[in-house]
Every structure is written in structure tokens, then in C-alpha cells.
Amino acid sequence: MPAIAPNPAAGPLTSALARLGMRAAAVFEQGVALFAFIGECAVAFAGWLAHPARIRWRPILFNIRGAGFDALPIVGLLAFLLGIVVAYQGADQLRQYGANIFVADLLGLSMLREFAPLITAIIIAGRSGSAYAAQIGAMSVSEEIDAMRTLGIAPLEMLVLPKVIALLIVLPLLTVFADVLGVFGGMLMARAQLDVGFPEFLDRFTKAVGVTDYLIGICKAPVFAGIIAVVGCFQGFRAQGGADSVGRQTTRSVVQAIFLVIVADALFSIAFSALGL
Amino acid sequence: MDAENVIELRQVSTRFGAHVVHDGIDLTVRRGEIFALIGGSGSGKSTLLREMILLHEPNSGSIRVLGVELADISAADALALRLRWGVMFQHGGLFGALTVTENIGLPLREHTDQTDRQIDQIAAAKLAMAGLRPEVGAQYPAELSGGMLKRASLARALALEPELLFLDEPTAGLDPESAGEVDQLVRTLRDQFGLCIVMISHDLDLLWQTADRVAVLADGKVQGVGAMAELAAMDHPAIRKFFDGPRGRAAASSPDVTKWNPGEPTRSNPGFRRAASGLPIPPPPLEIPVLRRPAWKPK
Ligand SMILES: Nc1ncnc2c1ncn2[C@@H]1O[C@H](COP(=O)(O)OP(=O)(O)OP(=O)(O)O)[C@@H](O)[C@H]1O
Ligand SMILES: [Mg+2]
């Protein structure tokens, strides 16, 4: 890749311009590198599909436990609280119109379609994406990645693919879990604030929320999972130098993962509205 | 291709952006020798080593290692080649998540179908070979001292019985006593196991004690190649930098050099070579002797 040589700037104006240009070039370079990384991962994955004996199950299972099972309490708690908040915010408006029962529509649609996948992705980006970047970053700066290569072990197969696959499996499941607890939180709030009992709530819920709404939420999860795992690993590999760079890359991985997750979510919204879903 | 040459570099050039690190490097490493690369900081020694071990690709030129051309090598050939050499990284490069024994056993687990028992036995043997006590095997790299890390890393590099060993700064950051033990270890490996060793070092003691031939890297080129005593006689300013000045003189005249028994006249015995070559005697001792083993250290 041609490096853009930083030109020592003369005045304040040129230096501001030069900085802007350098930033833009750096962002562009990073984007290109990210695509190259995704391509390499895809090739490695194709290699696994061609030779399933090479698949490393142990790290996959290990990552499923770490990113999935161990994350259940925090995902559950936050989804539950989010359900309470959404129901509480809706309660006031609905009561004014005497439309109390529609809290089920509000909660079901917003939770299943938007909030559950989003909150789960954000928690996992902060929890697992950062851990991936920190682990791989620390291994890069301590020559462990180089050592791995010289021992004839492909880092992509040992470190990246198991994480991506584990997260692709785990994030949809966590999203379902968040759906359940979020709706449950909302139900409790609906009973306390709006006098909507559980049977009435569930009765309305099944009418208001279709399978499509549920699937729309779930189908976002693998996309978010891919973003989080790939960005975390990619930023980890870019760490070089000392320990401070590991910290920087970890921060960057979380910020970028959350940013891209929200961008992807917005694109989903546009796509679904165009499709009339 | 000469079968005696383990590594051949022809016109290797490397750039990082506009920064030229290597500008047409030619080098040969022969079978069974201890070859050292020296040069100032940033002269591209580590980069050259990384190019020899398939971690970095030069911009141009050809590198042959163990008879295999590294440019455009296929993934399968690269794997086969990687299993024929061992690398000791400057900071060890041990996996922090694994114990020392697991670290040493990892290449065996990956590339052989030996049982766990056999692998643990081999790991224990390599540990002993690198001069570490058996109980170190159960420890994690974070619990080891710098010298122990290097030894553990060496043990791992030896796990697959390599023909060729690369050492990046094997004595950097070690106390004089451990450094002396590394000298001994490097010689033993070559003399007893016939390994060809390529190392980077700033440690003049290590170089005088072990290296058969040394290449000096400066300004992107090899400025001189030869035994330490031959280099010591050269006039090139980049080479003189290493030998003039108190540290260079002290190392050349350290008691070990003169005490080192030439022993049996084997082709590969560096002491013999130095003594037999009739080359200039190392510079005279400084007035303040630099002790390798301080007097206060218990024997
Ligand atoms: N990945 C890289 N990107 C850009 N420049 C690099 C990279 N790796 C090395 N360099 C540059 O190449 C030059 C040679 O680096 P190298 O690490 O090979 O030096 P060295 O001879 O091993 O020095 P030292 O004795 O300090 O270890 C340095 O100027 C360094 O800045
Ligand atoms: Mg170096």
C-alpha cells in the first residue's frame, strides 16, 4: 500500500488542511485494510469448509461460553430494564388517550424489532469486541502472533474464525433472550402503571406482533455479530509498538463496532421500509 | 545453488514507504555455522531476519532458505519449511495463556500425532536442554524472568528438531552470568546437534565467543562479512564503530576469549578457527577490566 508521506506544514492554515488530508487518508487506508482483512477471513473460512477436519472446535466452544453464556446475566438485566423504561415512557401518552392496552404493541414492536438486537449488540461490542481487540493486540505486541506464524499455525484460523463463528451463533440467541426479558420487564410495568394484566397483555401481544417482527429483529443479530467480531479482531491486529497501542486499539474497536452497528441498523430500517415490512 | 549454503540472499531490497531499509543485500550462510548479523539500531537486522523466516516480504531480490525460494512460495511449502526451522524471538513470543510445557508442546500437538504423554516427555527434554529446571514447565510465561523466558522460547524453537535456528538478540537484557550461559548453550547446540544458527546480536562477548562469521549491516548494505578477528582488522567506519570504544575493546579482550580452549581441531570449532587462522590478536585490555562475572556473585 502506498504510504502517504506527511508533509511538514508551514502555516496554521496549511497545517489544518494537511491534518485534515492526513486524517482522510488514514481513514481511507484503514477502510481498505479492513476490506482486505475481511477477504482474508473469507478465504480462511472457505479453507475450513473445504477441509472440515481443520475446524478448531475447542476455541469455538470456548468463545461461545465466553461471549454467550457468560453474558446472559448482563444482557438479561439490561434488556429487562430497557423494557421497563420503554413501557414507562409510553404509559403516560397511552393513558391520556385511554389506549392502555396498546402498550403491548409499543413494547412488542420496539423491543423485538429494534431495542433487543441493538442493546445486545452494544453490550457484546463493549464486552467481547473489546476483549478480542485487547487479546489479539497484546499478542501482536508481544510477538506471539509472529511466533504463531513461525510455528505453522495460522492466526486467522486460531484466533479470528473461532470468534466470528462463536459470535454468529451466540448473538441471535442472546437477542432472543433479550426479547423475552425486555417484554417481561415491560409487562411488569404495564401492570403496575396501566392496569394491564398479564393475560390481557399477552392476548394483545400475540395479535399485535407477528412472526415477521420477531424474525426482523433476529436476522439483524448475525450482521451485528460479524461487525463486532471482525472489527475487534482487525483492530487488535493493528496494534503495534507497546502496551499503550493495545489500549488505543481496544477503545477504537469498541467505538467503531458500535458506530457500525448503529449504521447497519439504520440501513436495515431503510431496507425494511422500502420492502414494506 | 550450492548444497553447502543454508541461506542465500541475492540483491534483497526493502522499503517502508520512502524509507529504504535494505538496498541490495547479498549474504550466504553455510551449513553448520554460527552466523551473526550486527549493525546499528534501525539498520534493518530484524527486518532481514523476518524476511528469512517468511514474516515479511522484501520488495525485490531473492531469498533461498534450505534450498527453497521464498518469493511466491505456496502455503503448503511455506508450512513445510517453517517446520524445519526454529525461531527464538527477542521477547520470547511465548503464549501467555499457556504454561511453558504447553508452549513447548504446541508445535508437536499441531504437527505430529504423538500422544500427550510423549509430547510432555519431549517438552521436558527440551526444557532440560535449554537449561531450565523441570518445575519451570508448569509456570506461565508471566511468572518467568527475562532470561528464563529466552530459554523457554529456545526450548520451544527446538521442539520440532529444526535444522536451522534463528535467534533475535539472545542475550539482550540478560545479566552477565545468564549471557555467558547463553554463549555456552549456542555453542553446544551447534557442536552437539549440528544446527546452523543465525543470530542478531549487539553482544560483543557473544559474538567473540560463538560466531564463525559475522555480517555488518549499515546504510542498507552489507559492509563486511568475516570472522570477528577479520572484521576487527577492517577499516570501514561502520565496522570500526563496533570495535573501537571501550565496550568493543573490553569484549575483545575479555578473559574468556583467551581462556577459551581451542580444543579439538574441528571445522566448526570457533576457538580453533580463531587460534588457527593466525589473525591479529584482539586489542589489548583496558586498564579497568570489565568483569563478566562480578566478584560478588556466588560461584
Ligand atoms: N512495519 C514497519 N513499518 C514501517 N517501518 C518499519 C517497520 N518495521 C521496521 N521499520 C523500519 O525499518 C528500519 C529497520 O528496522 P529494524 O527493526 O529491522 O531495525 P534493527 O536493525 O533490528 O534495529 P534494532 O537493533 O534497534 O532492533 C527502521 O528504521 C524501522 O523504522
Ligand atoms: Mg531489531
XYZ file of C-alpha atoms and ligand atoms in Angstrom:
608
model
C 0.000 0.000 0.000
C 1.497 3.367 -0.900
C 2.119 5.314 2.273
C 1.143 8.950 2.196
C 4.160 10.869 3.330
C 3.223 13.501 5.901
C 4.396 16.814 4.571
C 5.671 19.149 7.263
C 3.267 22.066 7.040
C 4.279 25.695 7.149
C 1.443 27.935 8.398
C -1.589 27.281 10.574
C -3.906 27.127 7.567
C -1.837 24.602 5.655
C -1.272 22.601 8.794
C -5.010 22.385 9.431
C -5.522 21.385 5.825
C -2.651 18.956 5.977
C -4.092 17.397 9.123
C -7.476 17.073 7.503
C -5.915 15.456 4.470
C -3.857 13.102 6.588
C -6.900 12.109 8.618
C -8.861 11.432 5.444
C -6.018 9.383 4.019
C -5.714 7.423 7.262
C -9.439 6.686 7.330
C -9.291 5.574 3.713
C -6.254 3.388 4.357
C -7.995 1.786 7.312
C -11.106 1.114 5.278
C -9.077 -0.584 2.558
C -7.199 -2.627 5.167
C -10.463 -3.683 6.800
C -11.782 -4.982 3.494
C -8.532 -6.842 2.882
C -8.868 -8.390 6.332
C -12.442 -9.460 5.662
C -11.270 -11.011 2.403
C -8.537 -12.983 4.154
C -11.011 -14.199 6.760
C -13.348 -15.312 3.995
C -10.550 -17.260 2.302
C -9.608 -18.896 5.603
C -13.250 -19.777 6.200
C -13.544 -21.268 2.722
C -10.498 -23.364 3.600
C -12.328 -24.679 6.665
C -15.382 -25.538 4.604
C -13.208 -27.381 2.106
C -11.391 -29.288 4.878
C -13.780 -29.582 7.812
C -11.175 -31.613 9.719
C -9.201 -28.401 10.142
C -12.023 -26.647 12.005
C -10.915 -25.752 15.505
C -13.845 -26.695 17.691
C -12.261 -26.066 21.054
C -11.723 -22.332 20.620
C -15.174 -22.044 19.055
C -16.807 -23.660 22.084
C -14.612 -21.674 24.417
C -15.699 -18.435 22.740
C -19.352 -19.475 22.790
C -19.119 -19.833 26.532
C -17.188 -16.602 26.994
C -19.230 -14.379 24.700
C -22.587 -16.099 25.112
C -23.239 -17.980 28.289
C -21.215 -15.649 30.486
C -23.028 -12.641 29.007
C -26.520 -13.901 29.881
C -26.853 -12.054 33.213
C -25.867 -8.637 31.924
C -27.815 -8.917 28.667
C -30.873 -10.146 30.573
C -30.702 -7.432 33.200
C -30.221 -4.583 30.735
C -32.960 -5.811 28.403
C -35.292 -6.133 31.381
C -34.545 -2.566 32.469
C -34.934 -1.317 28.925
C -38.374 -2.947 28.750
C -39.353 -1.170 31.953
C -38.130 2.165 30.602
C -39.935 1.848 27.277
C -43.214 0.856 28.951
C -42.891 3.651 31.458
C -42.246 6.263 28.759
C -45.202 5.015 26.738
C -47.531 4.744 29.725
C -48.157 8.479 30.138
C -49.045 9.067 26.499
C -51.238 5.998 26.221
C -53.154 6.811 29.419
C -54.106 10.230 28.067
C -55.946 8.578 25.193
C -57.224 5.681 27.260
C -55.317 3.390 24.963
C -53.636 1.457 27.761
C -53.746 -1.913 26.079
C -51.648 -0.658 23.157
C -48.640 -0.785 25.434
C -48.309 -4.350 24.143
C -47.974 -3.059 20.569
C -45.499 -0.409 21.576
C -43.395 -2.743 23.608
C -43.576 -5.766 21.343
C -42.687 -3.940 18.158
C -39.995 -1.689 19.571
C -38.363 -4.383 21.659
C -38.399 -7.209 19.145
C -37.612 -5.175 16.063
C -35.145 -2.639 17.412
C -34.149 -2.495 21.009
C -33.334 -6.085 21.833
C -30.929 -6.651 18.911
C -29.389 -3.228 19.366
C -28.847 -3.362 23.127
C -27.466 -6.905 22.850
C -25.047 -5.886 20.117
C -23.887 -2.856 22.067
C -23.304 -4.886 25.216
C -21.409 -7.558 23.319
C -19.348 -4.936 21.482
C -18.310 -3.495 24.823
C -17.841 -6.847 26.457
C -16.476 -9.230 23.815
C -15.383 -6.954 20.967
C -13.078 -5.098 23.313
C -11.774 -8.359 24.753
C -10.970 -9.619 21.250
C -9.083 -6.451 20.373
C -7.192 -6.496 23.662
C -6.276 -10.166 23.402
C -5.063 -10.020 19.810
C -3.430 -6.622 20.354
C -1.473 -7.896 23.338
C -0.432 -10.928 21.327
C 0.700 -8.722 18.427
C 2.929 -6.508 20.515
C 4.442 -9.413 22.421
C 5.433 -11.203 19.168
C 3.006 -14.035 19.914
C 1.299 -13.631 16.543
C 4.652 -13.828 14.756
C 5.567 -16.830 16.865
C 2.288 -18.467 15.927
C 3.023 -17.995 12.241
C 6.528 -19.396 12.557
C 5.133 -22.439 14.362
C 2.942 -23.057 11.331
C -0.336 -22.058 12.972
C -2.446 -19.586 11.003
C -3.529 -16.781 13.375
C -6.711 -16.241 11.393
C -7.746 -19.840 11.970
C -6.683 -19.936 15.586
C -7.839 -16.503 16.723
C -10.288 -14.910 14.322
C -12.551 -17.546 12.799
C -13.491 -19.150 16.141
C -14.513 -15.740 17.477
C -16.515 -14.816 14.396
C -18.291 -18.160 14.294
C -18.966 -18.185 18.031
C -20.471 -14.706 17.886
C -22.562 -15.550 14.821
C -24.098 -18.389 16.807
C -24.390 -16.598 20.110
C -25.693 -13.153 19.250
C -29.033 -14.294 17.756
C -29.583 -16.483 20.812
C -28.771 -13.638 23.156
C -31.167 -11.458 21.186
C -33.989 -13.944 21.797
C -33.122 -13.906 25.473
C -33.184 -10.097 25.453
C -36.566 -10.159 23.651
C -38.058 -12.307 26.385
C -36.695 -10.331 29.298
C -37.398 -6.962 27.704
C -41.027 -7.838 27.113
C -41.257 -9.269 30.602
C -39.947 -6.010 32.076
C -42.488 -4.073 30.045
C -45.266 -6.382 31.178
C -44.487 -5.739 34.823
C -44.519 -2.000 34.176
C -47.778 -2.217 32.216
C -49.465 -3.958 35.126
C -48.129 -1.505 37.678
C -48.791 1.707 35.734
C -51.561 0.948 33.281
C -53.552 -1.805 34.985
C -52.967 -4.117 32.041
C -52.836 -7.627 33.471
C -50.587 -10.375 32.110
C -53.370 -12.298 30.281
C -54.692 -9.195 28.551
C -51.162 -8.080 27.692
C -50.232 -11.431 26.177
C -53.527 -11.644 24.336
C -52.926 -8.283 22.707
C -49.239 -9.051 22.203
C -49.928 -12.123 20.055
C -52.317 -10.097 17.914
C -50.069 -7.064 17.527
C -46.712 -8.697 16.983
C -46.235 -11.048 14.061
C -43.555 -13.615 13.413
C -42.082 -11.220 10.836
C -41.375 -8.650 13.537
C -39.600 -11.253 15.609
C -37.560 -12.516 12.656
C -36.637 -8.992 11.577
C -35.017 -8.465 14.954
C -33.258 -11.819 14.911
C -31.931 -11.516 11.376
C -30.031 -8.361 12.296
C -28.112 -10.166 15.009
C -25.732 -12.171 12.768
C -24.859 -8.998 10.862
C -24.090 -7.193 14.112
C -22.123 -10.221 15.284
C -19.987 -10.167 12.163
C -19.309 -6.450 12.560
C -18.323 -6.770 16.218
C -16.059 -9.791 15.822
C -14.333 -8.616 12.662
C -13.769 -5.057 13.870
C -12.485 -6.279 17.255
C -10.017 -8.719 15.707
C -8.967 -6.297 12.979
C -8.153 -3.519 15.424
C -6.273 -5.996 17.584
C -4.034 -6.977 14.690
C -3.278 -3.326 14.017
C -1.735 -2.830 17.428
C 1.994 -2.333 17.142
C 4.618 -0.935 19.406
C 3.828 -1.042 23.079
C 1.059 -1.606 25.563
C -0.424 1.868 25.040
C -1.241 0.928 21.472
C -3.225 -2.069 22.726
C -5.355 0.270 24.824
C -5.838 2.628 21.917
C -6.853 -0.149 19.548
C -9.262 -1.573 22.106
C -11.011 1.759 22.513
C -11.087 2.174 18.778
C -12.583 -1.273 18.272
C -15.482 -0.555 20.634
C -16.204 2.870 19.165
C -16.069 1.583 15.601
C -18.087 -1.532 16.326
C -20.900 0.422 17.994
C -20.787 3.042 15.262
C -21.023 0.434 12.516
C -23.729 -1.497 14.350
C -25.927 1.605 14.532
C -25.202 2.467 10.902
C -26.122 -1.074 9.902
C -29.294 -0.828 11.971
C -30.254 2.367 10.172
C -29.621 0.687 6.816
C -31.839 -2.196 7.922
C -34.602 0.268 8.770
C -34.341 1.853 5.353
C -34.303 -1.518 3.648
C -37.294 -2.819 5.629
C -39.325 0.290 4.994
C -38.565 0.030 1.285
C -39.694 -3.595 1.417
C -42.779 -2.593 3.354
C -42.013 -4.908 6.276
C 22.573 -23.490 -5.788
C 25.363 -24.719 -3.589
C 24.242 -27.502 -1.268
C 26.563 -26.140 1.404
C 24.558 -22.929 1.599
C 21.659 -22.982 4.007
C 20.577 -19.414 3.292
C 21.270 -17.367 0.183
C 20.210 -13.744 -0.202
C 20.619 -12.099 -3.587
C 20.099 -8.383 -4.083
C 17.448 -8.112 -1.403
C 15.880 -4.660 -1.172
C 13.274 -3.494 1.301
C 11.441 -0.222 1.637
C 8.879 1.062 4.104
C 7.206 3.865 2.173
C 10.031 6.085 1.053
C 12.380 4.754 3.714
C 14.897 2.360 2.168
C 15.997 -0.211 4.716
C 17.861 -2.697 2.511
C 19.455 -1.707 -0.749
C 20.703 -4.842 -2.484
C 21.848 -7.250 0.214
C 23.867 -10.344 -0.686
C 24.558 -12.903 2.008
C 25.212 -16.602 2.306
C 25.004 -18.722 5.418
C 26.796 -22.066 5.167
C 25.824 -25.373 6.641
C 26.772 -25.892 10.262
C 27.983 -22.405 11.011
C 27.025 -19.821 13.564
C 26.301 -16.701 11.601
C 25.685 -13.344 13.219
C 24.138 -10.142 11.910
C 25.244 -6.932 13.525
C 24.544 -3.288 12.802
C 23.340 -0.111 14.421
C 19.826 0.421 15.666
C 17.412 0.674 12.775
C 19.865 -0.772 10.268
C 17.311 -3.425 9.344
C 18.624 -6.531 11.073
C 15.295 -7.611 12.488
C 13.613 -6.849 9.183
C 16.145 -9.030 7.363
C 15.571 -11.837 9.847
C 11.807 -11.506 9.411
C 12.299 -11.813 5.661
C 14.254 -15.030 6.103
C 11.509 -16.569 8.259
C 8.588 -15.663 6.000
C 7.166 -12.914 8.173
C 7.907 -10.118 5.735
C 8.341 -9.974 2.003
C 11.194 -7.960 0.506
C 10.353 -5.502 -2.249
C 12.803 -7.174 -4.587
C 15.545 -9.756 -4.642
C 15.646 -13.440 -3.953
C 15.913 -15.333 -0.687
C 16.538 -19.075 -0.614
C 16.365 -20.892 2.687
C 17.217 -24.605 2.880
C 17.148 -24.661 -0.888
C 13.646 -23.205 -1.210
C 12.978 -19.871 -2.906
C 10.761 -17.809 -0.607
C 9.213 -15.495 -3.211
C 5.780 -16.758 -4.301
C 6.051 -19.810 -2.080
C 2.826 -21.810 -1.782
C 1.079 -22.110 1.562
C 1.869 -25.831 1.803
C 5.561 -25.316 1.036
C 5.703 -22.449 3.497
C 4.302 -24.677 6.229
C 6.753 -27.464 5.409
C 9.622 -25.005 5.519
C 8.501 -23.398 8.765
C 8.649 -26.755 10.472
C 12.306 -27.099 9.502
C 13.450 -24.046 11.412
C 13.040 -22.706 14.895
C 12.849 -19.079 15.908
C 13.620 -17.508 19.247
C 12.055 -14.076 19.387
C 13.598 -11.124 21.109
C 10.932 -11.076 23.811
C 10.313 -14.787 23.733
C 6.978 -14.701 21.929
C 5.644 -17.366 24.292
C 1.876 -17.711 24.513
C 0.784 -16.064 27.734
C -2.295 -18.250 28.025
C -0.281 -21.486 28.077
C 2.226 -22.891 30.551
C 5.824 -23.335 29.467
C 5.323 -27.057 28.898
C 2.204 -26.393 26.824
C 4.087 -23.757 24.870
C 6.849 -26.198 24.018
C 4.359 -28.933 23.212
C 2.169 -26.754 20.991
C 4.091 -27.262 17.725
C 4.172 -31.011 18.413
C 0.427 -31.098 19.104
C -0.213 -29.168 15.918
C 2.027 -31.015 13.527
C 2.610 -34.509 14.859
C 0.231 -37.206 16.045
C 2.079 -38.111 19.198
C 0.207 -38.790 22.406
C 0.007 -36.200 25.166
C 2.369 -38.323 27.245
C 5.028 -38.412 24.557
C 4.661 -34.697 23.966
C 5.109 -33.924 27.645
C 8.221 -36.093 27.707
C 9.692 -34.292 24.700
C 8.820 -30.934 26.246
C 10.590 -31.919 29.456
C 13.657 -32.980 27.483
C 13.772 -29.681 25.577
C 13.335 -27.786 28.804
C 16.363 -29.540 30.244
C 18.290 -28.953 27.026
C 17.653 -25.222 27.324
C 18.931 -25.352 30.883
C 15.683 -24.861 32.781
C 14.614 -26.762 35.867
C 11.669 -29.176 35.407
C 9.370 -27.212 37.733
C 9.528 -24.239 35.350
C 7.386 -26.277 32.943
C 4.247 -25.758 34.992
C 4.712 -21.986 35.208
C 3.194 -19.351 32.956
C 5.428 -17.022 30.921
C 4.395 -14.049 33.055
C 5.952 -15.762 36.067
C 9.381 -16.130 34.436
C 12.372 -13.824 34.435
C 13.726 -12.407 31.172
C 16.480 -14.990 30.961
C 14.136 -17.872 31.680
C 11.744 -16.566 29.022
C 14.501 -16.684 26.427
C 15.440 -20.192 27.426
C 11.822 -21.329 27.330
C 11.470 -19.720 23.924
C 14.582 -21.553 22.785
C 13.161 -24.813 24.098
C 10.033 -24.256 22.026
C 12.100 -23.383 18.961
C 13.884 -26.735 19.381
C 10.671 -28.737 19.800
C 10.439 -29.912 16.204
C 14.156 -30.727 15.905
C 14.912 -27.903 13.469
C 17.861 -27.848 11.105
C 18.166 -24.138 11.365
C 17.792 -21.840 14.326
C 17.165 -18.094 14.273
C 17.913 -16.108 17.400
C 16.963 -12.447 17.734
C 19.143 -10.835 20.379
C 19.602 -13.954 22.505
C 21.462 -12.126 25.272
C 19.849 -8.673 25.223
C 18.563 -7.724 28.637
C 20.294 -10.614 30.394
C 22.627 -10.323 33.324
C 26.237 -11.180 32.500
C 26.026 -14.616 34.023
C 22.944 -15.675 32.069
C 24.502 -14.186 28.947
C 27.549 -16.352 29.484
C 25.322 -19.384 29.788
C 23.614 -18.498 26.524
C 27.022 -18.370 24.814
C 27.664 -21.862 26.052
C 24.236 -23.075 25.003
C 24.585 -21.720 21.471
C 27.932 -23.440 21.060
C 26.601 -26.688 22.459
C 23.663 -26.670 20.083
C 25.886 -26.320 17.085
C 28.659 -28.643 18.215
C 26.462 -31.452 19.508
C 23.402 -31.203 17.323
C 24.929 -29.739 14.183
C 22.398 -26.915 13.977
C 23.041 -23.988 11.740
C 22.425 -20.835 13.760
C 21.652 -17.345 12.519
C 21.545 -14.691 15.185
C 21.230 -10.968 15.650
C 23.278 -9.601 18.462
C 24.791 -6.482 19.877
C 26.599 -8.526 22.482
C 30.262 -8.431 21.559
C 31.047 -11.125 24.093
C 28.591 -13.486 22.465
C 29.980 -12.634 19.044
C 33.593 -13.227 20.022
C 32.697 -16.422 21.812
C 30.450 -18.101 19.315
C 30.126 -16.572 15.859
C 32.001 -18.194 12.995
C 31.143 -15.392 10.628
C 29.596 -12.013 11.200
C 27.948 -9.663 8.714
C 27.862 -5.943 9.422
C 24.761 -4.180 8.145
C 24.818 -0.415 7.596
C 23.272 2.014 5.138
C 21.147 -0.722 3.630
C 24.118 -2.829 2.600
C 26.399 -5.487 3.988
C 29.579 -3.600 4.783
C 31.668 -6.600 5.624
C 31.490 -10.318 6.332
C 34.020 -12.434 8.141
C 35.157 -13.846 11.442
C 35.239 -11.336 14.271
C 39.006 -11.158 14.104
C 38.874 -10.426 10.371
C 36.293 -7.721 10.899
C 38.352 -6.248 13.686
C 41.093 -5.703 11.140
C 38.875 -3.927 8.606
C 38.868 -0.171 8.183
C 35.297 0.542 7.183
C 33.867 3.229 9.516
C 30.605 1.331 10.087
C 32.623 -1.674 11.204
C 35.121 0.289 13.249
C 32.238 1.669 15.326
C 31.759 -1.767 16.822
C 35.321 -2.451 17.702
C 36.584 0.916 18.820
C 35.337 2.404 22.024
C 35.589 0.891 25.443
C 32.905 -1.764 25.069
C 34.329 -3.210 21.904
C 37.822 -3.366 23.353
C 36.681 -4.856 26.602
C 34.763 -7.633 24.877
C 37.587 -8.478 22.545
C 39.962 -8.809 25.430
C 37.626 -10.358 27.974
C 39.360 -13.194 29.808
C 37.029 -15.762 28.236
C 38.400 -15.170 24.765
C 41.933 -16.019 25.696
C 40.891 -18.719 28.139
C 38.670 -20.398 25.568
C 40.386 -23.662 24.819
C 40.780 -24.233 21.095
C 40.154 -27.927 21.782
C 39.876 -30.487 19.060
C 40.543 -29.016 15.639
C 37.050 -29.484 14.220
C 35.983 -27.432 11.273
C 33.217 -25.856 13.227
C 35.070 -25.037 16.401
C 35.248 -21.254 16.588
C 38.033 -21.241 19.115
C 40.101 -23.384 16.884
C 39.380 -21.216 13.905
C 40.364 -18.106 15.689
C 43.544 -19.615 17.043
C 44.474 -21.379 13.815
C 43.800 -18.504 11.463
C 46.771 -16.550 12.715
C 44.667 -13.424 12.596
C 45.509 -10.309 14.559
C 45.343 -10.757 18.278
C 42.446 -8.824 19.821
C 43.207 -5.320 21.087
C 44.962 -5.029 24.456
C 42.917 -4.995 27.647
C 41.585 -1.776 29.061
C 43.009 -0.653 32.316
C 39.682 -1.185 34.076
C 38.796 -4.794 33.408
C 35.128 -5.325 32.626
C 34.176 -8.414 34.542
C 31.625 -10.734 33.063
C 31.061 -12.448 36.349
C 31.136 -9.885 39.151
C 33.200 -10.930 42.117
C 30.199 -10.683 44.446
C 28.265 -13.323 42.543
C 28.383 -16.723 44.191
C 30.239 -19.254 42.051
N 6.460 -2.395 9.953
C 7.244 -1.333 9.704
N 6.718 -0.231 9.157
C 7.488 0.837 8.876
N 8.811 0.886 9.121
C 9.388 -0.177 9.675
C 8.639 -1.344 10.005
N 9.486 -2.253 10.538
C 10.694 -1.683 10.548
N 10.642 -0.421 10.035
C 11.778 0.471 9.864
O 12.827 -0.245 9.288
C 14.053 0.122 9.874
C 14.780 -1.112 10.329
O 14.092 -1.710 11.394
P 14.635 -2.986 12.131
O 13.663 -3.317 13.186
O 14.925 -4.040 11.137
O 15.973 -2.458 12.777
P 17.043 -3.232 13.628
O 18.298 -3.231 12.843
O 16.520 -4.547 14.036
O 17.227 -2.285 14.875
P 17.370 -2.659 16.431
O 18.797 -3.006 16.631
O 17.039 -1.383 17.120
O 16.441 -3.763 16.744
C 13.746 1.094 10.982
O 14.078 2.378 10.539
C 12.260 0.973 11.193
O 11.727 2.237 11.478
Mg 15.748 -5.399 15.940
